[in-house]
Short mmCIF file of C-alpha atoms and ligand atoms in Angstrom, two decimals:
data_model
loop_
_atom_site.label_atom_id
_atom_site.label_comp_id
_atom_site.label_asym_id
_atom_site.label_seq_id
_atom_site.Cartn_x
_atom_site.Cartn_y
_atom_site.Cartn_z
CA ALA A 268 -28.84 -22.63 -9.09
CA ARG A 269 -28.81 -25.15 -11.87
CA VAL A 270 -32.12 -26.55 -11.31
CA ALA A 271 -33.67 -22.99 -11.69
CA ARG A 272 -32.27 -22.91 -15.09
CA LEU A 273 -34.18 -25.72 -16.31
CA PRO A 274 -37.66 -24.95 -18.10
CA GLU A 275 -40.67 -25.98 -15.75
CA THR A 276 -42.25 -27.65 -18.81
CA GLY A 277 -41.89 -29.37 -22.23
CA SER A 278 -39.28 -31.83 -22.97
CA PHE A 279 -37.63 -31.47 -19.51
CA GLY A 280 -40.38 -32.74 -17.37
CA PRO A 281 -40.27 -32.52 -13.66
CA GLU A 282 -38.58 -36.04 -13.43
CA ARG A 283 -35.63 -34.27 -15.12
CA GLN A 284 -35.41 -31.75 -12.62
CA VAL A 285 -35.42 -34.21 -9.75
CA ILE A 286 -32.58 -35.94 -11.11
CA VAL A 287 -30.60 -32.89 -11.63
CA ARG A 288 -31.29 -32.17 -7.76
CA VAL A 289 -30.17 -35.67 -6.85
CA ASP A 290 -26.91 -34.86 -9.15
CA ASP A 291 -26.42 -31.58 -7.27
CA ARG A 292 -26.62 -33.30 -3.95
CA THR A 293 -24.27 -36.17 -4.79
CA GLN A 294 -22.09 -33.59 -5.98
CA ALA A 295 -22.28 -31.64 -2.46
CA ARG A 296 -21.83 -34.84 -0.61
CA ARG A 297 -18.91 -35.96 -2.23
CA ALA A 298 -17.44 -32.38 -1.78
CA GLU A 299 -18.33 -32.47 1.88
CA GLN A 300 -16.65 -36.04 2.33
CA GLN A 301 -13.45 -34.74 0.58
CA ARG A 302 -13.59 -31.71 2.91
CA SER A 303 -13.61 -33.94 5.93
CA ASP A 304 -11.47 -36.55 4.62
CA PHE A 305 -8.58 -33.59 3.87
CA ILE A 306 -9.39 -32.48 7.53
CA ALA A 307 -8.87 -35.72 9.04
CA ASN A 308 -5.78 -36.54 7.01
CA ALA A 309 -4.41 -33.07 8.07
CA SER A 310 -5.30 -33.57 11.59
CA HIS A 311 -3.37 -37.00 11.33
CA GLU A 312 -0.42 -35.66 9.70
CA LEU A 313 0.12 -33.05 12.51
CA ARG A 314 -0.71 -35.31 15.35
CA THR A 315 2.03 -37.81 14.40
CA PRO A 316 5.07 -35.19 14.90
CA LEU A 317 3.19 -33.51 17.91
CA ALA A 318 2.74 -37.11 19.74
CA ALA A 319 6.39 -37.94 19.00
CA ILE A 320 7.42 -34.18 20.62
CA ILE A 321 5.32 -34.58 23.51
CA GLY A 322 6.46 -38.01 24.20
CA TYR A 323 10.07 -37.09 24.10
CA VAL A 324 9.45 -34.15 26.31
CA GLU A 325 8.06 -36.10 29.02
CA THR A 326 10.88 -38.77 28.83
CA LEU A 327 13.31 -35.75 29.09
CA GLN A 328 11.33 -34.35 32.10
CA HIS A 329 11.23 -37.56 33.88
CA HIS A 330 14.25 -39.98 32.90
CA ALA A 331 16.72 -38.66 30.67
CA ARG A 332 17.31 -35.46 32.70
CA ASP A 333 20.85 -36.60 33.66
CA ASP A 334 21.95 -38.25 30.41
CA PRO A 335 23.62 -36.05 28.29
CA GLY A 336 23.76 -38.29 25.34
CA ALA A 337 20.13 -39.13 25.37
CA ARG A 338 19.29 -35.57 25.89
CA GLU A 339 20.96 -34.55 22.77
CA ARG A 340 19.56 -37.39 20.92
CA PHE A 341 15.97 -36.56 21.79
CA LEU A 342 16.58 -32.79 21.47
CA GLY A 343 17.61 -33.75 17.72
CA ILE A 344 14.48 -35.76 17.26
CA MET A 345 12.24 -33.19 18.57
CA ALA A 346 13.73 -30.37 16.36
CA ARG A 347 13.15 -32.72 13.04
CA GLU A 348 9.52 -33.34 14.24
CA ALA A 349 8.84 -29.66 14.97
CA GLY A 350 10.37 -29.08 11.29
CA ARG A 351 7.93 -31.42 10.05
CA MET A 352 5.10 -29.65 11.31
CA ARG A 353 6.18 -26.39 10.14
CA ARG A 354 6.52 -27.57 6.66
CA LEU A 355 3.25 -28.94 6.87
CA VAL A 356 1.82 -25.93 8.10
CA ASP A 357 3.37 -23.89 5.67
CA ASP A 358 1.97 -26.27 2.91
CA LEU A 359 -1.50 -26.09 4.14
CA LEU A 360 -1.33 -22.48 4.30
CA SER A 361 0.04 -22.21 0.87
CA LEU A 362 -2.68 -24.57 -0.40
CA SER A 363 -5.40 -22.60 1.11
CA ARG A 364 -4.25 -19.09 -0.31
CA ILE A 365 -3.84 -20.71 -3.71
CA GLU A 366 -7.47 -22.15 -3.63
CA MET A 367 -8.81 -19.07 -2.43
CA HIS A 368 -7.44 -17.03 -5.45
CA GLU A 369 -7.95 -19.86 -8.03
CA HIS A 370 -10.88 -18.15 -9.77
CA LEU A 371 -8.55 -14.83 -10.66
CA ARG A 372 -6.92 -15.22 -13.74
CA PRO A 373 -3.27 -13.79 -13.28
CA SER A 374 -2.53 -10.83 -15.73
CA GLU A 375 1.19 -10.23 -15.46
CA GLN A 376 3.25 -11.43 -18.02
CA TRP A 377 6.70 -13.36 -17.25
CA SER A 378 9.04 -15.37 -19.46
CA LEU A 379 8.26 -19.22 -18.25
CA ASN A 380 11.80 -20.17 -19.18
CA GLN A 381 13.13 -17.46 -16.93
CA ILE A 382 11.15 -18.37 -13.77
CA ALA A 383 12.09 -22.06 -14.56
CA PHE A 384 15.71 -21.31 -14.62
CA GLU A 385 15.70 -18.98 -11.65
CA SER A 386 13.51 -21.40 -9.45
CA ALA A 387 15.86 -24.30 -10.33
CA THR A 388 19.27 -22.75 -10.28
CA ALA A 389 18.33 -21.57 -6.60
CA LEU A 390 18.32 -25.40 -5.82
CA LEU A 391 21.90 -25.83 -7.09
CA PRO A 392 23.33 -25.65 -3.61
CA VAL A 393 20.79 -28.00 -2.19
CA ALA A 394 21.53 -30.51 -5.11
CA GLU A 395 25.08 -30.52 -4.43
CA GLN A 396 24.51 -31.28 -0.78
CA GLN A 397 22.54 -34.20 -1.60
CA GLY A 398 25.02 -35.58 -4.24
CA VAL A 399 22.38 -35.15 -7.18
CA HIS A 400 23.46 -33.67 -10.54
CA LEU A 401 21.07 -31.12 -11.16
CA ARG A 402 21.25 -29.85 -14.78
CA VAL A 403 19.43 -26.66 -15.66
CA GLU A 404 19.15 -26.45 -19.53
CA VAL A 405 16.46 -23.81 -20.01
CA PRO A 406 17.06 -21.47 -22.94
CA THR A 407 16.50 -17.63 -22.10
CA GLY A 408 13.69 -16.02 -23.87
CA GLY A 409 10.67 -17.99 -24.83
CA ALA A 410 7.11 -17.12 -25.45
CA PRO A 411 5.86 -15.05 -22.33
CA VAL A 412 2.98 -16.30 -20.03
CA ALA A 413 0.26 -14.78 -18.09
CA GLY A 414 1.00 -15.69 -14.47
CA ASP A 415 1.93 -15.32 -10.95
CA ARG A 416 5.42 -15.25 -10.70
CA ASP A 417 5.77 -16.40 -7.20
CA GLN A 418 3.35 -19.13 -7.68
CA LEU A 419 4.79 -20.20 -10.85
CA ALA A 420 8.23 -20.45 -9.18
CA GLN A 421 6.55 -22.58 -6.53
CA VAL A 422 5.80 -25.02 -9.17
CA PHE A 423 9.16 -25.42 -10.34
CA ALA A 424 10.58 -25.56 -6.77
CA ASN A 425 8.34 -28.45 -5.81
CA LEU A 426 8.88 -30.36 -9.15
CA VAL A 427 12.79 -30.20 -8.69
CA ASP A 428 12.37 -30.94 -4.92
CA ASN A 429 10.82 -34.03 -5.56
CA ALA A 430 13.01 -35.23 -8.46
CA MET A 431 15.87 -34.63 -5.91
CA LYS A 432 14.18 -36.33 -3.09
CA TYR A 433 12.92 -39.29 -4.94
CA GLY A 434 15.69 -39.78 -7.42
CA GLY A 435 18.08 -40.73 -4.81
CA LYS A 436 22.06 -40.16 -4.65
CA ASP A 437 23.61 -39.85 -7.77
CA ALA A 438 20.49 -39.09 -9.68
CA VAL A 439 20.68 -36.91 -12.78
CA VAL A 440 17.82 -34.00 -12.81
CA ARG A 441 17.25 -32.17 -15.67
CA VAL A 442 15.33 -29.08 -16.21
CA PHE A 443 14.77 -28.06 -19.73
CA ALA A 444 12.16 -26.75 -22.49
CA ALA A 445 9.97 -29.35 -23.46
CA PRO A 446 9.75 -30.11 -27.30
CA PRO A 447 6.31 -29.20 -28.79
CA SER A 448 3.55 -31.92 -27.97
CA LYS A 449 0.67 -32.97 -30.14
CA ALA A 450 -1.20 -33.85 -26.80
CA PHE A 451 -0.84 -30.27 -25.60
CA PRO A 452 -0.91 -28.13 -28.62
CA ASN A 453 -0.33 -24.33 -28.68
CA ARG A 454 1.37 -24.59 -25.09
CA VAL A 455 5.02 -23.96 -24.05
CA GLY A 456 6.29 -26.71 -21.80
CA ILE A 457 9.20 -27.04 -19.09
CA SER A 458 10.14 -30.60 -17.97
CA VAL A 459 11.68 -31.73 -14.87
CA SER A 460 13.09 -35.14 -15.25
CA ASP A 461 14.94 -37.54 -12.96
CA THR A 462 16.52 -40.67 -13.19
CA GLY A 463 14.99 -42.03 -10.01
CA PRO A 464 13.07 -45.34 -9.67
CA GLY A 465 10.04 -44.20 -11.52
CA ILE A 466 6.30 -44.47 -10.64
CA PRO A 467 4.18 -47.58 -11.15
CA ARG A 468 1.39 -46.94 -13.50
CA GLU A 469 -1.51 -47.21 -10.98
CA HIS A 470 -0.32 -44.55 -8.92
CA VAL A 471 0.15 -41.56 -11.53
CA PRO A 472 -3.26 -40.32 -11.83
CA ARG A 473 -3.59 -39.85 -8.15
CA LEU A 474 -0.33 -38.15 -7.39
CA THR A 475 -1.95 -34.75 -7.19
CA GLU A 476 -4.47 -35.46 -4.60
CA ARG A 477 -3.60 -34.09 -1.34
CA PHE A 478 -1.65 -36.39 0.92
CA TYR A 479 -1.60 -39.10 -1.76
CA ARG A 480 1.81 -40.92 -1.60
CA VAL A 481 3.22 -43.83 -3.38
CA ASN A 482 5.29 -44.69 -0.41
CA ALA A 483 4.10 -42.83 2.86
CA SER A 484 6.94 -43.79 5.20
CA GLN A 485 9.56 -43.05 2.29
CA SER A 486 7.91 -39.38 1.87
CA ARG A 487 7.82 -38.55 5.61
CA ASN A 488 11.69 -39.79 6.17
CA LYS A 489 12.51 -37.48 3.17
CA GLY A 490 10.51 -34.56 4.95
CA GLY A 491 7.76 -34.76 2.41
CA THR A 492 4.17 -33.44 3.47
CA GLY A 493 2.13 -35.05 0.68
CA LEU A 494 0.90 -31.84 -0.32
CA GLY A 495 3.68 -30.82 -3.13
CA LEU A 496 1.72 -31.84 -6.14
CA ALA A 497 -1.63 -30.89 -4.98
CA ILE A 498 -0.10 -27.30 -4.55
CA VAL A 499 1.51 -27.73 -8.10
CA LYS A 500 -2.06 -28.93 -9.52
CA HIS A 501 -4.06 -25.85 -7.89
CA ILE A 502 -1.52 -23.23 -9.15
CA LEU A 503 -1.75 -24.84 -12.69
CA ASN A 504 -5.50 -24.85 -12.71
CA ARG A 505 -5.38 -21.09 -11.74
CA HIS A 506 -2.95 -20.57 -14.69
CA GLY A 507 -5.16 -23.03 -17.15
CA GLY A 508 -2.20 -25.00 -17.27
CA ARG A 509 -1.60 -28.66 -17.31
CA LEU A 510 0.79 -31.10 -15.67
CA GLU A 511 1.91 -34.05 -17.66
CA ILE A 512 3.32 -37.10 -15.73
CA ALA A 513 5.63 -39.49 -17.59
CA SER A 514 7.06 -42.19 -15.58
CA ALA A 515 7.38 -46.07 -15.40
CA PRO A 516 9.28 -48.06 -12.75
CA GLY A 517 12.79 -48.40 -13.63
CA GLU A 518 12.88 -45.51 -16.07
CA GLY A 519 12.71 -42.46 -14.12
CA SER A 520 9.89 -39.80 -14.12
CA VAL A 521 9.48 -36.77 -16.38
CA PHE A 522 7.11 -33.98 -15.10
CA THR A 523 6.01 -31.46 -17.81
CA VAL A 524 4.18 -28.00 -16.81
CA TRP A 525 2.12 -26.66 -19.83
CA LEU A 526 0.82 -23.10 -20.21
CA ARG A 527 -0.57 -21.21 -23.10
CA PRO A 528 1.56 -18.42 -24.38
CA ALA A 529 0.04 -15.09 -23.22
CA GLU A 530 -1.23 -14.08 -26.55
CA ALA A 531 -2.86 -17.18 -27.68
CA GLY A 532 -5.32 -17.33 -24.51
CA PRO A 533 -8.75 -15.73 -24.59
CA ALA A 534 -8.93 -12.81 -22.25
CA GLY A 535 -11.17 -13.58 -19.17
CA GLU A 536 -11.62 -17.18 -19.95
CA ALA A 537 -12.69 -19.48 -17.07
CA VAL A 538 -9.73 -21.44 -15.86
CA ALA A 539 -10.41 -23.06 -12.45
CA THR A 540 -12.34 -25.97 -14.04
CA GLU A 541 -9.43 -27.91 -14.99
CA GLU A 542 -8.56 -31.19 -13.52
CA ARG A 543 -5.10 -32.79 -13.06
P1 ADP B 788 5.44 -35.53 -1.06
O1 ADP B 788 5.80 -34.45 -0.12
O2 ADP B 788 5.05 -36.80 -0.48
O3 ADP B 788 6.96 -35.51 -1.62
P2 ADP B 788 3.86 -34.69 -3.24
O4 ADP B 788 2.54 -34.35 -3.55
O5 ADP B 788 5.22 -34.08 -3.86
O6 ADP B 788 4.24 -35.14 -1.85
O7 ADP B 788 4.25 -36.02 -4.19
C1 ADP B 788 3.42 -37.16 -3.89
C2 ADP B 788 3.85 -38.58 -4.24
O8 ADP B 788 4.39 -38.53 -5.53
C3 ADP B 788 4.95 -38.64 -3.32
O9 ADP B 788 4.77 -39.10 -2.08
C4 ADP B 788 6.00 -39.49 -4.36
O10 ADP B 788 5.51 -40.88 -3.75
C5 ADP B 788 5.46 -39.35 -5.64
N1 ADP B 788 6.31 -38.55 -6.45
C6 ADP B 788 6.41 -37.36 -6.58
N2 ADP B 788 7.50 -36.76 -7.56
C7 ADP B 788 8.18 -38.03 -7.72
C8 ADP B 788 9.27 -38.19 -8.50
N3 ADP B 788 10.30 -37.40 -9.14
N4 ADP B 788 9.72 -39.49 -8.49
C9 ADP B 788 9.05 -40.53 -7.80
N5 ADP B 788 8.06 -40.39 -7.32
C10 ADP B 788 7.56 -39.04 -7.10
#
């Protein structure tokens, strides 16, 4: 389609058209590669717990039948692995639903502060269970944003969940209204910070890629799917929003969601093109 828009003659000669076509094809190939990588990764992620479940079923059928201790232990492992598969399938479905509607700009208006507040306070019991100090310091009110309420709630749930997961025991996790930033002018921000181990600089730009993890076995042990931040990115793309990540080893992490207040954004603006 892009080729057709170029003039046949004049300053854009046929050579230019060829270059554009090659570029299109390269992009298409890259997209195709990403798709097949994604399917391979998703299959692998599903296969691992499935293989464990099948292994334990066979062991139960053949050897551990009459050993109540082993039976209990194996059933526990199978339940954990099945839970992992369910979380993964849930996240894959969420991601695909979000992507399907990514080009539709949400029109309802909500208080971002309110959504962040409700989403974070819902996790207070989990924080208590995990020995994490979760402090929700979001004021009421604030500028309204145009958004999908459930999706924005999911953004904060994922960020707070990560902060608790990686912050470790006794971590302090704060959810607060971000002070205005020169890097993100005319936007309202909510930050989720933690006092965890932080993230080495080279990993930060890749965190929102699907299945990208700094430490895969740590993520799996903590019940991570590797899709949480990819979901956040796609939801924010749909909202014309940005995710700012400030982190350094030993200094904890701050994830800030930046959105345009509802009045400021020109109506009908294309939003699905923003990366990261
Ligand atoms: P996961 O399910 O593995 O948590 P995410 O997409 O939510 O997947 O996060 C991707 C990776 O980013 C995680 O595996 C982890 O390595 C890193 N990460 C995310 N949030 C934090 C955080 N608050 N502190 C340290 N590392 C984090």
